[in-house]
Short mmCIF file of C-alpha atoms in Angstrom, two decimals:
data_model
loop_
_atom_site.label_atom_id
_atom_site.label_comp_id
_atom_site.label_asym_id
_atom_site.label_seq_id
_atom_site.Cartn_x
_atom_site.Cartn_y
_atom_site.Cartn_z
CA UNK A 1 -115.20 -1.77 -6.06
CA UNK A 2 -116.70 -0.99 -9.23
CA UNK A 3 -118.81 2.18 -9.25
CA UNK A 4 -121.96 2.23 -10.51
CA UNK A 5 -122.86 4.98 -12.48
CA UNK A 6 -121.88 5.36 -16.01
CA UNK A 7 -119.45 7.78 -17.20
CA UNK A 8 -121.43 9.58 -20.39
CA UNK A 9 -119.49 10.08 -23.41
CA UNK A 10 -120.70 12.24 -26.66
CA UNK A 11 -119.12 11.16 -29.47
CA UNK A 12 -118.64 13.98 -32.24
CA UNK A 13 -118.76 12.24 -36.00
CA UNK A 14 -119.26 8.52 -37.05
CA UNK A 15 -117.58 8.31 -40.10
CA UNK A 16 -114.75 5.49 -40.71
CA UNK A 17 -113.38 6.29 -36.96
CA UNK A 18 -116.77 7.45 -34.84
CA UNK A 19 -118.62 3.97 -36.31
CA UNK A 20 -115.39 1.64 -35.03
CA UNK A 21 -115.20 3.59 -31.47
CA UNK A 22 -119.16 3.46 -31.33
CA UNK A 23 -118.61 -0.71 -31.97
CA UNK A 24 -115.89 -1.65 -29.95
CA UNK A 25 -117.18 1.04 -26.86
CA UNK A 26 -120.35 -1.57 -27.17
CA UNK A 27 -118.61 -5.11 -27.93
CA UNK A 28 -116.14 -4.37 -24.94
CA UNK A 29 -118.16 -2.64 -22.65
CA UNK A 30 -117.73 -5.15 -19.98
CA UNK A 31 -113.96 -5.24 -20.66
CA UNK A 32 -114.07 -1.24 -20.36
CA UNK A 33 -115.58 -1.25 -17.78
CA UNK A 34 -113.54 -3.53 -15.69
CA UNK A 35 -110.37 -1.32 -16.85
CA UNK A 36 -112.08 2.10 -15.78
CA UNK A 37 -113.66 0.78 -12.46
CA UNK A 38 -116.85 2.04 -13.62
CA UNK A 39 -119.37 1.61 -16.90
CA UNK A 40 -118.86 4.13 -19.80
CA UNK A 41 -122.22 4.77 -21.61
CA UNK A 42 -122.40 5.91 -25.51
CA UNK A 43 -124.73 9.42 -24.09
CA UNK A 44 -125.04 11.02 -28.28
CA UNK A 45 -123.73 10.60 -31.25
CA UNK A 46 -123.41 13.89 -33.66
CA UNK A 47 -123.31 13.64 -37.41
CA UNK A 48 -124.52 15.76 -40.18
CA UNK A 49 -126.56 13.29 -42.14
CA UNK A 50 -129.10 11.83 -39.57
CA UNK A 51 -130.75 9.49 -42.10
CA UNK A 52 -128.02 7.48 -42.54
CA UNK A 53 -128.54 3.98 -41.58
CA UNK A 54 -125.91 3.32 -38.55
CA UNK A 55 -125.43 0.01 -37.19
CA UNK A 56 -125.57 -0.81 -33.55
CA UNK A 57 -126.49 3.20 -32.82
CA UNK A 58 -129.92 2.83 -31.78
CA UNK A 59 -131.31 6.22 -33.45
CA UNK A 60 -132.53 7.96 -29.93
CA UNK A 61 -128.48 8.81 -29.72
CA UNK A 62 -128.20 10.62 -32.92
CA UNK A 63 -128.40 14.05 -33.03
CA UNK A 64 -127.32 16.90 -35.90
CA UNK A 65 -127.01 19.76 -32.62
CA UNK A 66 -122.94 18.99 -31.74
CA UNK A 67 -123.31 22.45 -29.76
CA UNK A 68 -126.02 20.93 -27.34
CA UNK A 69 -124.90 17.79 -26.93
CA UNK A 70 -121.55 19.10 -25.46
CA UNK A 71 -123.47 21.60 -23.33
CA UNK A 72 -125.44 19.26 -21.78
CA UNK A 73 -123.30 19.13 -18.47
CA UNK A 74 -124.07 15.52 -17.93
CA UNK A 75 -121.16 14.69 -20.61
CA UNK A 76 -117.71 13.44 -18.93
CA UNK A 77 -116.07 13.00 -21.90
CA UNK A 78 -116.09 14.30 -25.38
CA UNK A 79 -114.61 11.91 -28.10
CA UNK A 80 -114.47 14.78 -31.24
CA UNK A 81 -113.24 12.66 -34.49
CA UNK A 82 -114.93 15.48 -37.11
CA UNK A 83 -111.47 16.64 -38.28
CA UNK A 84 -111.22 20.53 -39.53
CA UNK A 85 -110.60 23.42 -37.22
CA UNK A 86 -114.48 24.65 -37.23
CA UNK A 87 -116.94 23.64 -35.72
CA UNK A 88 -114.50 21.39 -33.96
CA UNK A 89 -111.94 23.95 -32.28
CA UNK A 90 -115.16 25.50 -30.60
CA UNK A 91 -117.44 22.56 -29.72
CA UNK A 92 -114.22 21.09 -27.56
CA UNK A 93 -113.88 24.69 -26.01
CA UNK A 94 -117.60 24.94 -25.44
CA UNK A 95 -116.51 21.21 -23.93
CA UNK A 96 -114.56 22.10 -21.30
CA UNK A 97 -116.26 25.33 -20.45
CA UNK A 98 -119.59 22.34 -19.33
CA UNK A 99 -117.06 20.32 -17.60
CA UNK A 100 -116.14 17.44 -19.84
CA UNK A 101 -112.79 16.09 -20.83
CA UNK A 102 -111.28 15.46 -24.70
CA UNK A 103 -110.56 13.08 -26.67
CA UNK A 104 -109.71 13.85 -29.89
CA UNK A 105 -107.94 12.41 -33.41
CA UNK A 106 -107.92 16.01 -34.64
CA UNK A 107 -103.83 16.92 -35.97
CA UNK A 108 -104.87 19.36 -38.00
CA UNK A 109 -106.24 21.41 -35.37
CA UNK A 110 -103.89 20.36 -32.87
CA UNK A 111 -101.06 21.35 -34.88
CA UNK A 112 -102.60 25.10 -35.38
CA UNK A 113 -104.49 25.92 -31.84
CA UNK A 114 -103.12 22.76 -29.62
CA UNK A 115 -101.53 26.02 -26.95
CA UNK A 116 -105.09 27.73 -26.98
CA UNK A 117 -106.84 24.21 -26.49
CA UNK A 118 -104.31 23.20 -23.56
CA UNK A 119 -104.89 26.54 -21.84
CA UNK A 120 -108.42 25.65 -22.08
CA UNK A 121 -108.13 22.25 -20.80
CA UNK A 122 -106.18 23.08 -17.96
CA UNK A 123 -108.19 26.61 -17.18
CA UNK A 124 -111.20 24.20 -16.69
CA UNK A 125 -109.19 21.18 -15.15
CA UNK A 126 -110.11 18.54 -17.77
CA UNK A 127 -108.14 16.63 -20.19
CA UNK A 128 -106.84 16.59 -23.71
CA UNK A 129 -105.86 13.94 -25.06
CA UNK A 130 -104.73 13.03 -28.76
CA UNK A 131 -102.92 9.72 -28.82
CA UNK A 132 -104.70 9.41 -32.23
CA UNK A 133 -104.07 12.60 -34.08
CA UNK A 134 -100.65 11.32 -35.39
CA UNK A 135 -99.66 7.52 -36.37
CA UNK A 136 -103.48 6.11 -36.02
CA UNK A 137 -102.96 2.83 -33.42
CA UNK A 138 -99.17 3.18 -32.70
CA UNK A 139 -98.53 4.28 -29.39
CA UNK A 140 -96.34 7.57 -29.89
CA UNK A 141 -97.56 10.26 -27.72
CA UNK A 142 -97.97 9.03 -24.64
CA UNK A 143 -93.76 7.62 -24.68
CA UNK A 144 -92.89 11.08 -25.80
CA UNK A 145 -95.33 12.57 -23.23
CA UNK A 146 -94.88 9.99 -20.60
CA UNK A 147 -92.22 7.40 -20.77
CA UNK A 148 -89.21 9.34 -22.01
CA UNK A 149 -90.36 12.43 -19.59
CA UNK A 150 -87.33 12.11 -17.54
CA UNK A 151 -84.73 11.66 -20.92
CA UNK A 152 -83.68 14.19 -23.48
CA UNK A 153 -85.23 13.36 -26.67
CA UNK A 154 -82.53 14.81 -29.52
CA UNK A 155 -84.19 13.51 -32.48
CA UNK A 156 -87.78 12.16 -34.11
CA UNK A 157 -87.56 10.90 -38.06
CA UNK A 158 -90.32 9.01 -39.32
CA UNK A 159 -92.87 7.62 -41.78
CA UNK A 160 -96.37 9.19 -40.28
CA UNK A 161 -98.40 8.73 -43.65
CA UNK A 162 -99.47 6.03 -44.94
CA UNK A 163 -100.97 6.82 -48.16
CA UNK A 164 -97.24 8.46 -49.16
CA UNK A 165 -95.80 5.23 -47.92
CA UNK A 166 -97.64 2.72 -50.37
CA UNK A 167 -97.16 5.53 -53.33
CA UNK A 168 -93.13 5.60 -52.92
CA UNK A 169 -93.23 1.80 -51.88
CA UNK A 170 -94.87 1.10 -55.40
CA UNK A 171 -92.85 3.13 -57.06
CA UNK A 172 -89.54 1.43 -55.54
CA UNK A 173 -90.83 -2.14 -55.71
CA UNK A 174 -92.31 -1.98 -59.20
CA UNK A 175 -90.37 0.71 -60.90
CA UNK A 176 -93.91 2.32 -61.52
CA UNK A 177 -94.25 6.17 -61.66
CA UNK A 178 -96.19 8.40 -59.40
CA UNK A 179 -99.44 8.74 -61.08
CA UNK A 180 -99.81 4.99 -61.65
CA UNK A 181 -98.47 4.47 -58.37
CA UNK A 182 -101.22 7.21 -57.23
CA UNK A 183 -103.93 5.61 -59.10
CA UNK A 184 -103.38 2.13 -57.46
CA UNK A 185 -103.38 3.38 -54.23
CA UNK A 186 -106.83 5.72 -54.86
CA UNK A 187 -107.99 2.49 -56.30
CA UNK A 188 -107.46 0.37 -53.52
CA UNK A 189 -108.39 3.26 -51.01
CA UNK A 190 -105.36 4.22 -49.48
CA UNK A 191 -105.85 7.48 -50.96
CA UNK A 192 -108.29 9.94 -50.71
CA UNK A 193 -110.54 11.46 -54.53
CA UNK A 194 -108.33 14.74 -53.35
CA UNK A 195 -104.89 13.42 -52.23
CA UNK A 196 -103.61 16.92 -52.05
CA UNK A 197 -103.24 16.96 -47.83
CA UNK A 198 -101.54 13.47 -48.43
CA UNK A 199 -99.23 13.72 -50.94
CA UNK A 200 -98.58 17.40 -50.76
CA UNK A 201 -97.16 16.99 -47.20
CA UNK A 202 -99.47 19.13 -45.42
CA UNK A 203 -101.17 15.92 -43.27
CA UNK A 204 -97.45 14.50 -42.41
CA UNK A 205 -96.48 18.37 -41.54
CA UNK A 206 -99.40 18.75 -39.04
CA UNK A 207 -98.18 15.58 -37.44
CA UNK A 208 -94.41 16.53 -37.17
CA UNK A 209 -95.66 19.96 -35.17
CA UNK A 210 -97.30 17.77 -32.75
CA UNK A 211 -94.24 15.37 -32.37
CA UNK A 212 -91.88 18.41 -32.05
CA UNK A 213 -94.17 20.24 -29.49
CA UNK A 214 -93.99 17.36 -27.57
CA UNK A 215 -90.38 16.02 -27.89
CA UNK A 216 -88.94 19.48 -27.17
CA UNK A 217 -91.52 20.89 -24.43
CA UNK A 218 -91.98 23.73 -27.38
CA UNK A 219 -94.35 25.18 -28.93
CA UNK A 220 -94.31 24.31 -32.43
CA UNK A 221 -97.01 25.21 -35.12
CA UNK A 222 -98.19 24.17 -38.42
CA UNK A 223 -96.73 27.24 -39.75
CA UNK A 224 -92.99 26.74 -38.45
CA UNK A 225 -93.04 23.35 -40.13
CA UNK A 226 -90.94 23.49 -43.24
CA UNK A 227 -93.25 20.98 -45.64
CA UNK A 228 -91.91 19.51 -49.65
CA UNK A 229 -94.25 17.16 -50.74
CA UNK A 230 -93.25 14.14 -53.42
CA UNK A 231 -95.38 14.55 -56.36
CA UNK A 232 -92.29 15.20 -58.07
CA UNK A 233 -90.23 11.98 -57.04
CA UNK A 234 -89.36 10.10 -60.77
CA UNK A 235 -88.55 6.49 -61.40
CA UNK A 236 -85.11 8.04 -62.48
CA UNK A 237 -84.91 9.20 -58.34
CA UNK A 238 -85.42 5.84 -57.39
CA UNK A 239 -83.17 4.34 -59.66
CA UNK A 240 -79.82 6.87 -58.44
CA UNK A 241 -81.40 5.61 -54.99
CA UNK A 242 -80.03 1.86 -55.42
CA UNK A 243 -77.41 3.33 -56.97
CA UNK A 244 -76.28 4.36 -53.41
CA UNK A 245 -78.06 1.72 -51.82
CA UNK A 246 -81.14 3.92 -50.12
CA UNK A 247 -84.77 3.95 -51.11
CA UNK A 248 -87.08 6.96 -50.83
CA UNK A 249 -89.20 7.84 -48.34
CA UNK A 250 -91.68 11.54 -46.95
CA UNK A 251 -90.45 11.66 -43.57
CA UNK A 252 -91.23 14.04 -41.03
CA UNK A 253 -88.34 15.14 -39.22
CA UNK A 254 -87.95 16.96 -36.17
CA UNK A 255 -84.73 17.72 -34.60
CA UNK A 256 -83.02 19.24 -31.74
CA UNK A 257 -79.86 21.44 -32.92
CA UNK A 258 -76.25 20.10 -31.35
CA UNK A 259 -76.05 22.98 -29.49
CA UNK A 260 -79.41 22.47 -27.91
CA UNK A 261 -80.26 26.10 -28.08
CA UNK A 262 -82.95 25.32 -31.54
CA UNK A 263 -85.46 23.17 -32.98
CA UNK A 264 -85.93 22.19 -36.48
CA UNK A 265 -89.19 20.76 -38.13
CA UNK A 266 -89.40 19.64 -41.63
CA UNK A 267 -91.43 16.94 -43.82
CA UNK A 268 -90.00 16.11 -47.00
CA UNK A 269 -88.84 12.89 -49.52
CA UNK A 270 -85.66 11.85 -48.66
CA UNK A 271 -83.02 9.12 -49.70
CA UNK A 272 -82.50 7.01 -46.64
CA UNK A 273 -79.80 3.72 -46.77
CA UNK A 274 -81.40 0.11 -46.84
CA UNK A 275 -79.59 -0.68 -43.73
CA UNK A 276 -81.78 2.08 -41.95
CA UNK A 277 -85.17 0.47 -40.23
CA UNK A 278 -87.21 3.07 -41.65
CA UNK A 279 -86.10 1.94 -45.04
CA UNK A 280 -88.22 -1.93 -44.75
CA UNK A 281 -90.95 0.02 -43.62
CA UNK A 282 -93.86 -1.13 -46.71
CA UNK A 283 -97.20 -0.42 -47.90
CA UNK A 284 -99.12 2.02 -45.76
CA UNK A 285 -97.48 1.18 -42.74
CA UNK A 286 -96.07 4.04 -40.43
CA UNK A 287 -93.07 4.02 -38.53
CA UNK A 288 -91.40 6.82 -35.88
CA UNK A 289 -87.45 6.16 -34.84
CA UNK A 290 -86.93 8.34 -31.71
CA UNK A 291 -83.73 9.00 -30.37
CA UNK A 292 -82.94 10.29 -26.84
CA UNK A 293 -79.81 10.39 -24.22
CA UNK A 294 -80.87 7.82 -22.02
CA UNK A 295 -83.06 5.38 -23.76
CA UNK A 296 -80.92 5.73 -27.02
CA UNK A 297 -82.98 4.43 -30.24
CA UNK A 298 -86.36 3.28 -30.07
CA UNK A 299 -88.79 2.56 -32.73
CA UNK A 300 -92.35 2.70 -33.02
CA UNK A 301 -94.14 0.80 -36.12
CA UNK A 302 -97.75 -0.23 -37.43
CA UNK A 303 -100.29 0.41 -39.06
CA UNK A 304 -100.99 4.27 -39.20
CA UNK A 305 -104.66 4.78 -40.36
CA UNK A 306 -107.58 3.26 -40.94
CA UNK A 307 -111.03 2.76 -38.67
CA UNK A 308 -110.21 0.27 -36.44
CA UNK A 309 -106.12 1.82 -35.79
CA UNK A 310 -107.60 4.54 -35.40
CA UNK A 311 -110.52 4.35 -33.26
CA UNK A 312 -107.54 2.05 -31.02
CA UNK A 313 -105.64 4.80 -30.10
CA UNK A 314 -108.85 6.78 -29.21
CA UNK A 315 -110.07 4.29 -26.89
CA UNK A 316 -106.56 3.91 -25.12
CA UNK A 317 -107.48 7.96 -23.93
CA UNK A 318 -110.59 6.99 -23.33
CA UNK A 319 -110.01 4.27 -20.77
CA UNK A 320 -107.40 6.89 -19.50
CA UNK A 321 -109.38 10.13 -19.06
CA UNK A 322 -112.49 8.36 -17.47
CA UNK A 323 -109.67 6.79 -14.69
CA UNK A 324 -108.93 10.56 -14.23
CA UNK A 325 -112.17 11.32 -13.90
CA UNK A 326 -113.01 8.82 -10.69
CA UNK A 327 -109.89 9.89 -9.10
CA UNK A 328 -110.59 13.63 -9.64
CA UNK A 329 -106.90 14.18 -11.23
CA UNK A 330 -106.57 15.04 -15.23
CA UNK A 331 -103.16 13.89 -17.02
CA UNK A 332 -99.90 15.71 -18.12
CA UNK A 333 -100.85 18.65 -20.07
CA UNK A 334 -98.90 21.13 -22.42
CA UNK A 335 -95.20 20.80 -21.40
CA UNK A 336 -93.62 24.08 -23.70
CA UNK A 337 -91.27 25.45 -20.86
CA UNK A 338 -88.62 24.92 -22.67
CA UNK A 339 -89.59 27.57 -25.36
CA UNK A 340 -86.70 27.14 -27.72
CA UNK A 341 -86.58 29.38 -31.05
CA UNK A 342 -87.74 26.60 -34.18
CA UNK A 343 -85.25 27.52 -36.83
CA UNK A 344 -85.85 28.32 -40.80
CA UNK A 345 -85.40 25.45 -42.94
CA UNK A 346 -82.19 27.51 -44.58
CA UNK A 347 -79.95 26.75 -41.43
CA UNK A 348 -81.36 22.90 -41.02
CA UNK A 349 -77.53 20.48 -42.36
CA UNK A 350 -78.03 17.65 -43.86
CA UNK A 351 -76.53 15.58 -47.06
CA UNK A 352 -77.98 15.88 -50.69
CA UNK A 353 -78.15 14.26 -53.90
CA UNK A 354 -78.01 16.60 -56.96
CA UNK A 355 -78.28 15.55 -60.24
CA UNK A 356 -77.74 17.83 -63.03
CA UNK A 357 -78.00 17.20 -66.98
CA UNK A 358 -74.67 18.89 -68.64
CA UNK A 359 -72.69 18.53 -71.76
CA UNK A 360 -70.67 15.80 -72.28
CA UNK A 361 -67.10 17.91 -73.05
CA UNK A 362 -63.87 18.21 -70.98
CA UNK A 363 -63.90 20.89 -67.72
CA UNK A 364 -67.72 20.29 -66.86
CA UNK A 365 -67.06 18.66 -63.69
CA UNK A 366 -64.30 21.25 -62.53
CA UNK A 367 -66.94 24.03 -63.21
CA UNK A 368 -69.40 22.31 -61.14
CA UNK A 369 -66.85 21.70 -58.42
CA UNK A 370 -65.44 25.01 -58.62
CA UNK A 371 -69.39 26.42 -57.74
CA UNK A 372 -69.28 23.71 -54.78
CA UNK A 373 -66.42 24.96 -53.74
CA UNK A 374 -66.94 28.33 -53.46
CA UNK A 375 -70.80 28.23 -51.80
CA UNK A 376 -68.57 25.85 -49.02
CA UNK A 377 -69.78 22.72 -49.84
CA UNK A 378 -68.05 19.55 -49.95
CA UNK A 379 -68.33 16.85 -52.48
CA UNK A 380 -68.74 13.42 -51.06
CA UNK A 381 -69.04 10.80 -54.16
CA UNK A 382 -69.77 12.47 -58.21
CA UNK A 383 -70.47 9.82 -60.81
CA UNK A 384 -70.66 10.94 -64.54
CA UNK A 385 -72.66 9.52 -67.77
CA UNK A 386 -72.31 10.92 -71.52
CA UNK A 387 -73.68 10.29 -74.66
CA UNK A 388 -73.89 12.06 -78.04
CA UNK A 389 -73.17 15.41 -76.60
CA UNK A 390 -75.12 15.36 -73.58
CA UNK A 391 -74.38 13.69 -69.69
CA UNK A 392 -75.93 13.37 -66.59
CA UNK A 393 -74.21 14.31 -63.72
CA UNK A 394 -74.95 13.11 -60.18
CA UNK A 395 -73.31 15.09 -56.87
CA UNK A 396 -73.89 13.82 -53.41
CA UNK A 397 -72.58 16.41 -50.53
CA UNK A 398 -71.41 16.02 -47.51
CA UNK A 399 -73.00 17.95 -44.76
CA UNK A 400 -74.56 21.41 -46.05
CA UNK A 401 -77.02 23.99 -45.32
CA UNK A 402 -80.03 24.03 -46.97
CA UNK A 403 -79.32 28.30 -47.43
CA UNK A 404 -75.95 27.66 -49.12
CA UNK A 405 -76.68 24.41 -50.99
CA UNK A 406 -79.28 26.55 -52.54
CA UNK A 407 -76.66 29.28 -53.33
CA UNK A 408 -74.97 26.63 -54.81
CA UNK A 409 -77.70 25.13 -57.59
CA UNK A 410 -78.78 29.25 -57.96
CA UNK A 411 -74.79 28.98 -59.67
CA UNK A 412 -74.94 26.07 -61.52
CA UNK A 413 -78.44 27.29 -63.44
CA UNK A 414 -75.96 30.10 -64.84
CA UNK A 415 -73.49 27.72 -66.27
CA UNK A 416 -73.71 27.15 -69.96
CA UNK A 417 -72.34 23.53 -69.18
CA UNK A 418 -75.56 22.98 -66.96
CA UNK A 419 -78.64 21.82 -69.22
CA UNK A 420 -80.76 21.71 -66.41
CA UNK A 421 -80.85 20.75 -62.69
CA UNK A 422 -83.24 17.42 -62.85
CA UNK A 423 -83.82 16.29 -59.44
CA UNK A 424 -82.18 17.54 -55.93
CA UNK A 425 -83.23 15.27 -52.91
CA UNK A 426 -81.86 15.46 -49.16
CA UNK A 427 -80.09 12.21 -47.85
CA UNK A 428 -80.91 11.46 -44.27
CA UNK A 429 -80.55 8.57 -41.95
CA UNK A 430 -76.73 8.04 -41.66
#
């Protein structure tokens, strides 16, 4: 039996997101309703430019006073889709201090305070819930959270920006460089005026301490993420890719060290082989390949922004935290009992691509292999070209440190073979 009275829900910004949950919270209302076991009623709508023409919002909702609409105590739910840390780390606090739950798309935030903002939650015995703050519509955190609660998840590489995506998809597919690749992208309006949280890494970094908190049952903030963004990847990098058969993708990485006793975090571009599903992921699509004990390798794909994706995901917690609420339960909250140390980029192993500009003259490439060899790390495959004088020499590694492959290029900048060091790029995904 369905109940009767509504569940009120304050939604905080209308923007791309607020505007798509505000429409589809009104075209499906019936279906919502029916999924709940109870109406859900649009109670306010904050925003910070009230004149602004907002259709289907009648204007009685809107309001520029976020503070008192989530004080009101009427409010069951709080859908907060402002972004930033303030005002919106304090009107979800002041949130669940008046008794609602939240529902919120924020990973920035997440990824700084998401330990204070459990605590809170779970202090006040409401919900927090963030399906949307990494991978827009794919469904991500609840499998981690949920689904794969009973396995052992070892490992989480994927594609969690879009914008990056279509820049290094141009750039592969076309042969374009960055900026023009850049430009399209801003033109078309995958990118933002200020691309800088985008292509810089800091949006996909935010993300990966989410997925790591989660996958690990560890706390894991912005901070510990190591972050490289790829405003530096050439059309030459792309062109050694096919060489070896990979393309080029940011990924955000998070894995669990063999021992189990660490956890690593990273976001950076990385060569990755065709023959890797990640690698035929295009245009601003996301994609996230987990891999656990049990369930082995699964694979989550779609589109990762956008209103509508977005505002998706935010409904799915919606739906979910008003069933709480009429059974007077809340959802899993912060799982971080596992506490394991995150570790410093320097001890993460991987493979890497270095290619170095040199003279073209007998004994180069035994002086470069002679610095390999003494930092302790092993050359996999070396390919050589010269011409009038000069060369280009291109080492991929087997399995190093980040710490001694460093070690290693700090040697070959004092050779007076070694022109230059011109790109150096990790290899994942074997």
């Amino acid at each position: 039996m369905m109940r009767t009275r509504p569940l009120r829900v304050a939604l905080l910004g209308c923007g791309v997101v607020g505007s798509e949950v505000a429409r589809i919270m009104t075209t499906h209302a019936d279906d919502l309703a029916a999924r709940i076991g109870a109406p859900v009623e649009l109670a306010g709508v904050a925003v910070r430019r009230p004149s602004k023409v907002r259709e289907g919002i009648p204007a009685s909702l809107i309001t520029t006073d976020a503070t008192a609409l989530v004080k009101r105590g009427d409010i069951d739910v709080v859908v907060e889709v402002i972004g930033g840390i303030e005002p919106a780390r304090t009107l979800i606090t002041t949130a669940f201090e008046h008794g609602a739950s939240v529902v919120s798309a924020n990973k920035a935030l997440l990824a700084q305070d998401g330990a204070a903002l459990h605590a809170a939650a779970e202090e006040h015995g409401r919900d927090l819930y963030y399906e949307a703050a990494v991978a827009g519509a794919i469904p991500l955190i609840r499998p981690l959270r949920e689904s794969l609660a009973g396995d052992k998840v070892n490992r989480v590489l994927g594609i969690v920006n879009g914008t990056t995506n279509f820049i290094l998809d141009k750039m592969d597919s076309t042969g374009a460089g960055y900026q023009e690749a850049l430009d399209e992208a801003t033109a078309l309006g995958y990118a933002e005026a200020d691309p800088t949280a985008d292509v810089e890494g800091f949006d996909a970094a935010a993300k990966a301490a989410i997925l790591a908190g989660i996958a690990f049952h560890t706390r894991v903030r912005l901070d510990d993420v190591y972050r490289e963004g790829m405003t530096e990847v050439t059309a030459a990098d792309f062109a050694s890719a096919k060489e070896m058969g990979c393309t080029i993708k940011l990924l955000a990485i998070c894995e669990r060290a063999a021992d189990g006793g660490s956890v690593t975090a990273r976001v950076h571009p990385a060569m990755i082989p065709l023959t890797h599903p990640l690698a035929s992921v295009r245009g601003a699509y996301n994609a996230v390949f987990v891999e656990s004990d049990a369930a082995g390798q699964l694979m989550f794909y779609g589109p990762g922004a956008g209103g509508a994706p977005t505002a998706s995901a935010v409904l799915g917690d919606l739906v979910a935290v008003c069933r709480n609420r009429l059974n007077g339960a809340t959802g899993p909250g912060e799982s971080a009992y596992a506490a394991l140390p995150v570790s410093p980029m320097g001890d993460v192993v991987t493979r890497y691509h270095i290619s170095l500009d040199v003279a073209d003259k007998p004994g180069v490439l035994a002086q470069v292999a002679t610095v390999f060899a003494e930092h302790d790390v092993s050359i996999g495959t070396v390919r050589q070209r010269g011409k009038d004088g000069e060369a280009s020499l291109v080492v991929v590694t087997h399995q190093a440190s980040d710490a001694s492959l460093s070690g290693t290029v700090e040697a070959l900048r004092k050779l007076d073979t070694v022109r230059g060091v011109a790109s150096i790029m990790r290899v994942e995904g074997e």
